[in-house]
Short mmCIF file of C-alpha atoms and ligand atoms in Angstrom, two decimals:
data_model
loop_
_atom_site.label_atom_id
_atom_site.label_comp_id
_atom_site.label_asym_id
_atom_site.label_seq_id
_atom_site.Cartn_x
_atom_site.Cartn_y
_atom_site.Cartn_z
CA MET A 1 13.63 -2.08 8.11
CA THR A 2 12.98 -2.10 11.82
CA PRO A 3 16.08 -0.52 13.61
CA PRO A 4 17.12 -2.99 16.71
CA THR A 5 17.15 -0.02 19.22
CA LEU A 6 15.55 3.47 19.94
CA ARG A 7 17.97 6.20 18.88
CA SER A 8 17.50 7.98 22.49
CA LYS A 9 17.53 7.35 26.26
CA ASP A 10 13.96 9.43 26.81
CA LEU A 11 10.80 8.85 24.99
CA LEU A 12 9.50 12.49 25.01
CA GLY A 13 6.52 12.24 21.82
CA ILE A 14 5.72 10.18 18.89
CA GLU A 15 6.58 13.07 17.03
CA PRO A 16 10.30 12.59 17.21
CA LEU A 17 9.75 8.82 16.19
CA SER A 18 10.19 7.17 13.16
CA PRO A 19 7.81 4.94 11.88
CA GLU A 20 10.42 2.24 12.19
CA GLU A 21 10.94 3.21 15.79
CA ILE A 22 7.09 3.17 16.14
CA ALA A 23 7.03 -0.23 14.95
CA LEU A 24 9.62 -1.71 16.77
CA ILE A 25 7.73 -0.53 19.97
CA LEU A 26 4.80 -2.42 18.59
CA ASP A 27 6.54 -5.42 17.34
CA THR A 28 8.37 -5.82 21.22
CA ALA A 29 5.14 -5.32 23.06
CA GLU A 30 3.54 -8.21 20.56
CA SER A 31 6.05 -10.73 22.30
CA MET A 32 5.93 -8.63 25.80
CA SER A 33 1.87 -9.61 25.34
CA SER A 34 2.20 -12.79 26.78
CA ILE A 35 3.89 -12.04 30.02
CA GLY A 36 0.52 -10.96 31.57
CA GLN A 37 -1.08 -14.66 30.67
CA ARG A 38 1.41 -16.40 32.50
CA GLU A 39 0.65 -17.70 36.07
CA MET A 40 4.31 -16.57 37.14
CA LYS A 41 4.13 -12.63 35.54
CA LYS A 42 7.73 -11.83 35.97
CA VAL A 43 10.75 -11.79 33.86
CA PRO A 44 14.32 -10.63 34.72
CA ALA A 45 14.52 -7.88 31.66
CA LEU A 46 15.73 -5.20 34.11
CA ARG A 47 16.51 -6.68 37.22
CA GLY A 48 18.45 -3.79 39.06
CA ARG A 49 17.29 -1.20 37.42
CA MET A 50 15.60 1.61 39.49
CA ILE A 51 12.77 3.03 37.91
CA VAL A 52 11.23 6.31 39.29
CA ASN A 53 7.26 7.08 38.65
CA LEU A 54 6.82 10.82 39.38
CA PHE A 55 2.95 12.21 38.84
CA PHE A 56 2.35 15.48 39.47
CA GLU A 57 -1.01 15.12 37.92
CA ALA A 58 -3.90 12.31 38.61
CA SER A 59 -3.78 9.69 37.05
CA THR A 60 -5.60 5.82 37.20
CA ARG A 61 -4.91 3.65 33.98
CA THR A 62 -1.11 5.61 33.31
CA ARG A 63 -0.06 4.94 36.81
CA PHE A 64 -0.92 1.51 38.12
CA SER A 65 -0.29 0.20 34.37
CA PHE A 66 3.79 1.71 34.00
CA GLU A 67 3.80 0.23 38.15
CA THR A 68 2.80 -3.26 37.17
CA ALA A 69 4.66 -2.91 33.80
CA GLU A 70 7.87 -2.33 36.28
CA LYS A 71 7.60 -5.15 38.52
CA TRP A 72 6.71 -7.69 35.88
CA LEU A 73 9.85 -6.73 34.07
CA SER A 74 11.60 -7.21 38.17
CA ALA A 75 12.82 -3.40 38.34
CA ASP A 76 12.67 -1.28 41.41
CA SER A 77 10.07 1.38 41.65
CA LEU A 78 9.77 4.46 43.68
CA ASN A 79 6.46 6.12 43.69
CA PHE A 80 6.46 9.90 43.96
CA ALA A 81 3.11 12.18 43.91
CA ALA A 82 3.42 15.53 44.44
CA LYS A 83 0.71 15.35 47.48
CA GLY A 84 2.50 14.92 50.33
CA SER A 85 5.96 15.59 49.03
CA SER A 86 8.56 18.47 49.53
CA VAL A 87 6.78 20.22 46.98
CA GLU A 88 3.91 21.31 49.51
CA LYS A 89 7.24 23.07 51.14
CA GLY A 90 7.89 24.98 48.31
CA GLU A 91 10.21 22.65 46.62
CA SER A 92 11.34 23.28 42.67
CA LEU A 93 10.44 20.66 39.88
CA LEU A 94 14.07 20.43 39.54
CA ASP A 95 15.81 20.53 42.88
CA THR A 96 13.35 17.61 43.27
CA ALA A 97 14.40 15.55 40.02
CA ARG A 98 18.25 16.34 41.47
CA ASN A 99 17.81 15.06 44.63
CA LEU A 100 15.83 12.09 42.62
CA GLN A 101 18.45 11.84 40.88
CA ALA A 102 20.67 11.54 43.46
CA MET A 103 19.55 8.31 44.37
CA SER A 104 20.66 7.07 41.05
CA PRO A 105 17.63 5.99 39.01
CA ASP A 106 18.33 4.58 35.55
CA LEU A 107 15.00 5.90 34.45
CA ILE A 108 12.21 8.28 35.45
CA VAL A 109 8.49 8.19 34.48
CA ILE A 110 6.76 11.98 34.58
CA ARG A 111 3.36 12.96 34.34
CA HIS A 112 2.95 16.94 34.86
CA GLY A 113 0.47 19.45 33.73
CA THR A 114 2.78 21.88 32.16
CA PRO A 115 3.89 21.10 28.47
CA GLY A 116 7.62 20.66 27.80
CA VAL A 117 8.73 19.45 31.46
CA PRO A 118 9.42 16.13 30.26
CA HIS A 119 11.68 17.42 27.89
CA PHE A 120 13.42 20.04 30.39
CA LEU A 121 14.24 16.79 32.45
CA ALA A 122 15.84 14.63 29.73
CA ARG A 123 18.14 17.87 29.24
CA ASN A 124 19.23 18.29 33.10
CA LEU A 125 19.28 14.61 33.82
CA LYS A 126 21.20 11.78 33.18
CA ALA A 127 18.38 9.56 33.50
CA GLY A 128 16.11 8.60 30.91
CA VAL A 129 13.18 9.78 30.94
CA VAL A 130 9.42 8.96 29.57
CA ASN A 131 6.56 11.14 29.07
CA ALA A 132 3.59 9.61 30.91
CA GLY A 133 1.28 12.86 29.51
CA ASP A 134 2.34 16.91 29.83
CA GLY A 135 -0.52 19.12 29.40
CA ALA A 136 -2.16 19.30 26.04
CA HIS A 137 0.91 18.53 24.75
CA GLU A 138 2.00 14.63 24.15
CA HIS A 139 0.63 11.05 25.96
CA PRO A 140 3.27 8.85 23.79
CA THR A 141 2.16 5.59 25.85
CA GLN A 142 -1.87 6.26 25.14
CA ALA A 143 -0.95 6.35 21.32
CA LEU A 144 1.59 3.24 21.17
CA LEU A 145 -1.08 1.24 22.85
CA ASP A 146 -4.05 2.67 21.13
CA ALA A 147 -2.07 2.08 17.56
CA PHE A 148 -1.34 -1.76 19.16
CA THR A 149 -5.09 -2.19 19.66
CA ILE A 150 -6.05 -1.64 16.31
CA ARG A 151 -2.88 -3.34 14.95
CA GLU A 152 -4.15 -6.27 16.47
CA HIS A 153 -7.96 -6.11 15.27
CA LYS A 154 -7.21 -4.54 12.11
CA GLY A 155 -3.94 -6.42 11.09
CA THR A 156 -2.27 -3.22 9.64
CA ILE A 157 -3.01 0.68 10.75
CA GLU A 158 -1.67 1.78 7.00
CA GLY A 159 -4.74 3.22 5.07
CA LEU A 160 -7.20 2.77 7.44
CA ASN A 161 -10.01 5.68 8.23
CA VAL A 162 -9.41 6.91 12.14
CA THR A 163 -11.94 9.68 13.43
CA ILE A 164 -10.79 11.25 16.85
CA LEU A 165 -13.80 12.75 17.87
CA GLY A 166 -14.16 15.36 21.24
CA ASP A 167 -12.28 17.84 22.41
CA ILE A 168 -8.79 17.83 20.39
CA LEU A 169 -7.52 21.14 20.81
CA TYR A 170 -6.80 20.27 25.08
CA SER A 171 -6.05 16.86 24.12
CA ARG A 172 -2.52 14.99 24.27
CA VAL A 173 -3.75 11.84 23.41
CA ALA A 174 -5.20 13.32 20.45
CA ARG A 175 -1.71 15.20 19.27
CA SER A 176 -0.07 11.97 19.92
CA ASN A 177 -2.45 9.87 18.09
CA ILE A 178 -2.14 12.27 15.31
CA TRP A 179 1.36 11.60 14.83
CA ALA A 180 1.35 7.96 15.67
CA LEU A 181 -1.26 7.63 13.26
CA THR A 182 -0.05 9.48 10.34
CA LYS A 183 3.26 8.36 10.65
CA LEU A 184 1.97 4.63 10.22
CA GLY A 185 -0.36 5.64 7.26
CA ALA A 186 -3.65 6.33 8.49
CA LYS A 187 -5.99 8.65 7.36
CA VAL A 188 -7.18 10.70 10.56
CA THR A 189 -10.09 12.88 10.77
CA LEU A 190 -10.87 15.03 13.56
CA CYS A 191 -14.74 15.98 14.90
CA GLY A 192 -15.98 18.21 17.43
CA PRO A 193 -17.17 21.70 18.14
CA SER A 194 -15.21 24.11 16.09
CA THR A 195 -14.01 25.81 19.00
CA LEU A 196 -12.35 22.55 20.49
CA VAL A 197 -11.12 21.17 17.10
CA PRO A 198 -9.80 24.92 14.92
CA ARG A 199 -8.94 23.91 11.51
CA VAL A 200 -4.70 24.20 12.14
CA PHE A 201 -4.82 20.48 12.77
CA GLU A 202 -5.06 20.09 8.79
CA GLN A 203 -1.46 21.03 8.88
CA MET A 204 -0.20 17.97 10.81
CA GLY A 205 -2.52 15.90 7.64
CA CYS A 206 -5.88 15.54 9.19
CA ARG A 207 -9.41 16.07 7.61
CA VAL A 208 -11.27 18.15 9.82
CA THR A 209 -15.34 18.25 10.05
CA TYR A 210 -17.79 19.82 12.68
CA SER A 211 -20.45 16.64 10.96
CA VAL A 212 -20.27 13.87 13.43
CA ASP A 213 -21.97 11.59 10.76
CA GLU A 214 -19.87 12.56 7.89
CA ALA A 215 -16.72 11.85 10.81
CA ILE A 216 -17.85 8.42 11.48
CA HIS A 217 -19.95 7.27 8.54
CA ASP A 218 -16.44 5.56 7.02
CA ALA A 219 -14.56 5.21 9.86
CA ASP A 220 -12.85 2.34 11.04
CA ILE A 221 -12.02 2.85 14.34
CA ILE A 222 -13.71 5.85 16.29
CA ASN A 223 -11.69 7.27 19.05
CA LEU A 224 -13.76 8.79 21.58
CA LEU A 225 -12.01 11.95 23.87
CA ARG A 226 -13.67 13.44 27.05
CA ILE A 227 -13.98 17.08 27.36
CA GLN A 228 -11.10 18.11 29.22
CA HIS A 229 -12.62 20.32 31.58
CA GLU A 230 -9.07 20.79 33.96
CA ARG A 231 -7.29 22.88 31.42
CA GLN A 232 -10.38 24.65 30.01
CA ARG A 233 -10.26 28.48 31.16
CA LYS A 234 -13.07 29.25 29.16
CA THR A 235 -16.56 28.24 27.98
CA MET A 236 -16.24 26.19 24.91
CA PHE A 237 -19.50 25.31 24.17
CA PRO A 238 -23.13 26.46 25.72
CA SER A 239 -23.55 22.99 27.32
CA LEU A 240 -22.51 19.34 27.92
CA GLY A 241 -26.29 18.44 27.23
CA GLU A 242 -26.18 20.12 23.98
CA TYR A 243 -22.12 18.63 23.34
CA THR A 244 -24.20 14.91 23.71
CA SER A 245 -26.88 15.73 21.64
CA LEU A 246 -24.37 17.23 18.87
CA PHE A 247 -21.41 14.65 19.57
CA GLY A 248 -22.04 12.11 21.64
CA LEU A 249 -21.83 8.41 20.16
CA ASN A 250 -25.31 6.75 20.81
CA LYS A 251 -27.03 3.80 19.32
CA ALA A 252 -28.39 5.60 16.61
CA ARG A 253 -25.04 7.25 15.39
CA LEU A 254 -23.50 3.96 15.67
CA ALA A 255 -26.19 2.36 13.40
CA ASN A 256 -24.83 4.60 10.37
CA THR A 257 -21.43 3.42 11.14
CA LYS A 258 -19.32 0.52 9.47
CA PRO A 259 -20.49 -2.49 10.69
CA ASP A 260 -16.78 -3.47 11.70
CA ALA A 261 -16.27 -0.66 13.14
CA LEU A 262 -14.56 -0.45 16.83
CA ILE A 263 -14.84 2.07 19.41
CA MET A 264 -11.99 3.25 21.26
CA HIS A 265 -11.36 5.82 24.27
CA PRO A 266 -8.48 6.30 26.28
CA GLY A 267 -10.42 6.99 29.85
CA PRO A 268 -11.58 8.07 31.82
CA ILE A 269 -14.92 7.77 30.48
CA ASN A 270 -17.96 10.24 31.44
CA ARG A 271 -20.83 7.90 30.51
CA GLY A 272 -23.99 9.55 28.79
CA VAL A 273 -21.83 12.59 27.63
CA GLU A 274 -19.29 11.26 25.18
CA ILE A 275 -20.37 7.77 24.99
CA ASP A 276 -23.71 6.63 25.76
CA SER A 277 -22.68 3.82 28.34
CA GLU A 278 -24.45 1.02 26.55
CA ILE A 279 -21.87 1.65 23.84
CA ALA A 280 -19.12 1.82 26.28
CA ASP A 281 -19.87 -1.76 26.89
CA CYS A 282 -20.49 -3.11 23.81
CA SER A 283 -18.85 -6.04 21.76
CA ARG A 284 -17.44 -3.08 19.55
CA SER A 285 -15.47 -0.99 22.56
CA LEU A 286 -12.09 -1.83 22.84
CA ILE A 287 -11.67 0.31 25.53
CA LEU A 288 -10.73 -2.52 28.30
CA GLU A 289 -8.65 -4.12 25.87
CA GLN A 290 -6.57 -0.98 25.40
CA VAL A 291 -5.69 -0.81 29.19
CA THR A 292 -4.85 -4.90 29.54
CA ASN A 293 -2.48 -3.52 25.91
CA GLY A 294 -1.42 -0.58 27.97
CA LEU A 295 0.74 -3.33 30.24
CA ALA A 296 2.69 -4.93 27.27
CA VAL A 297 3.24 -1.62 25.67
CA ARG A 298 4.58 0.52 28.69
CA MET A 299 7.00 -2.92 29.24
CA ALA A 300 8.31 -3.07 25.57
CA VAL A 301 9.16 1.17 26.17
CA LEU A 302 10.75 0.73 29.44
CA PHE A 303 12.83 -2.29 27.81
CA LEU A 304 13.78 -0.40 24.76
CA VAL A 305 14.50 3.12 26.70
CA ASN A 306 16.89 1.07 28.59
CA GLY A 307 18.44 -0.62 25.81
CA GLY A 308 16.94 -3.34 25.36
CA LYS A 309 17.17 -5.03 21.89
CA GLY A 310 13.98 -5.76 20.68
CA PRO A 311 11.90 -8.59 19.97
CA GLN A 312 14.29 -11.39 19.60
CA GLU A 313 15.44 -10.35 22.84
CA ILE A 314 12.62 -11.21 24.31
CA GLU A 315 11.81 -14.07 22.64
CA GLY A 316 15.43 -15.45 23.60
CA GLY A 317 15.92 -14.18 26.91
N1 LIG B 1 -5.56 7.07 29.67
C1 LIG B 1 -5.13 7.99 31.14
O1 LIG B 1 -4.09 8.53 30.57
O2 LIG B 1 -5.67 7.64 31.43
P1 LIG B 1 -4.91 7.92 33.20
O3 LIG B 1 -5.46 9.51 33.56
O4 LIG B 1 -6.13 7.50 34.10
O5 LIG B 1 -3.65 7.64 33.76
#
């Protein structure tokens, strides 16, 4: 049965969520999705609540999506970027967060390059914490918006074949997607160079293959990931050209997939590397729809971690 609320004041990852909590977030997002279609894109759900967006790493989609979701829910937002802040004068993360806490925010949304930083803040602060990406660990709202997008197109996630293709090792999107998809009953296949897709991922319930044609042949969803150069400390494959020829998704490879297989990518995309430009822009690509759905999913998350009670409260109010 779908619970009426989330158990925690924080959303730190998908790993701690039950399938029922994931369903609650997706159902609430469905109710939120009409807000973006209205002329007046605003509901009073979080009026009087203060949310701090604390971004220590670059972001386009996640940051603007959270900021927009907060505005549409009528929350007051403060936006913090490490560049230009007192972090540059040597202030620690905890001192920065404690000073922000002194201004009584209800919620902190944080992206940080170090895994576990959102968990550290959640233990030390009264405010709720939402993880907007912590190193290569988790990116829970990305996995939720991906699941929402898949459910919207396929009706269900249970029983689907989902292939995640690319740099799995350094990807927080991959880890959060694996947790979400396996909890919801999908069969997950991982593919990429062996240095970036170690067999240890089989312990998370995934199939691992190094043949791209085998990975995509029966896939209902092909989720592509870019190479996370910023996290790799050594060369993981000979050249980008070789990566593209062995693992890039192009027209010839797509011809050997199910006709209704859909293409996803969390962005930013590197055209001509992991995905051909014409594939990124084709009718089977959901890439921009994922961005749109991110707004509804983040509104749902913000609403629920603030104590909201699921879709009936949105529809009733
Ligand atoms: N998908 C994603 O997290 O994109 P940004 O890094 O632009 O937020």
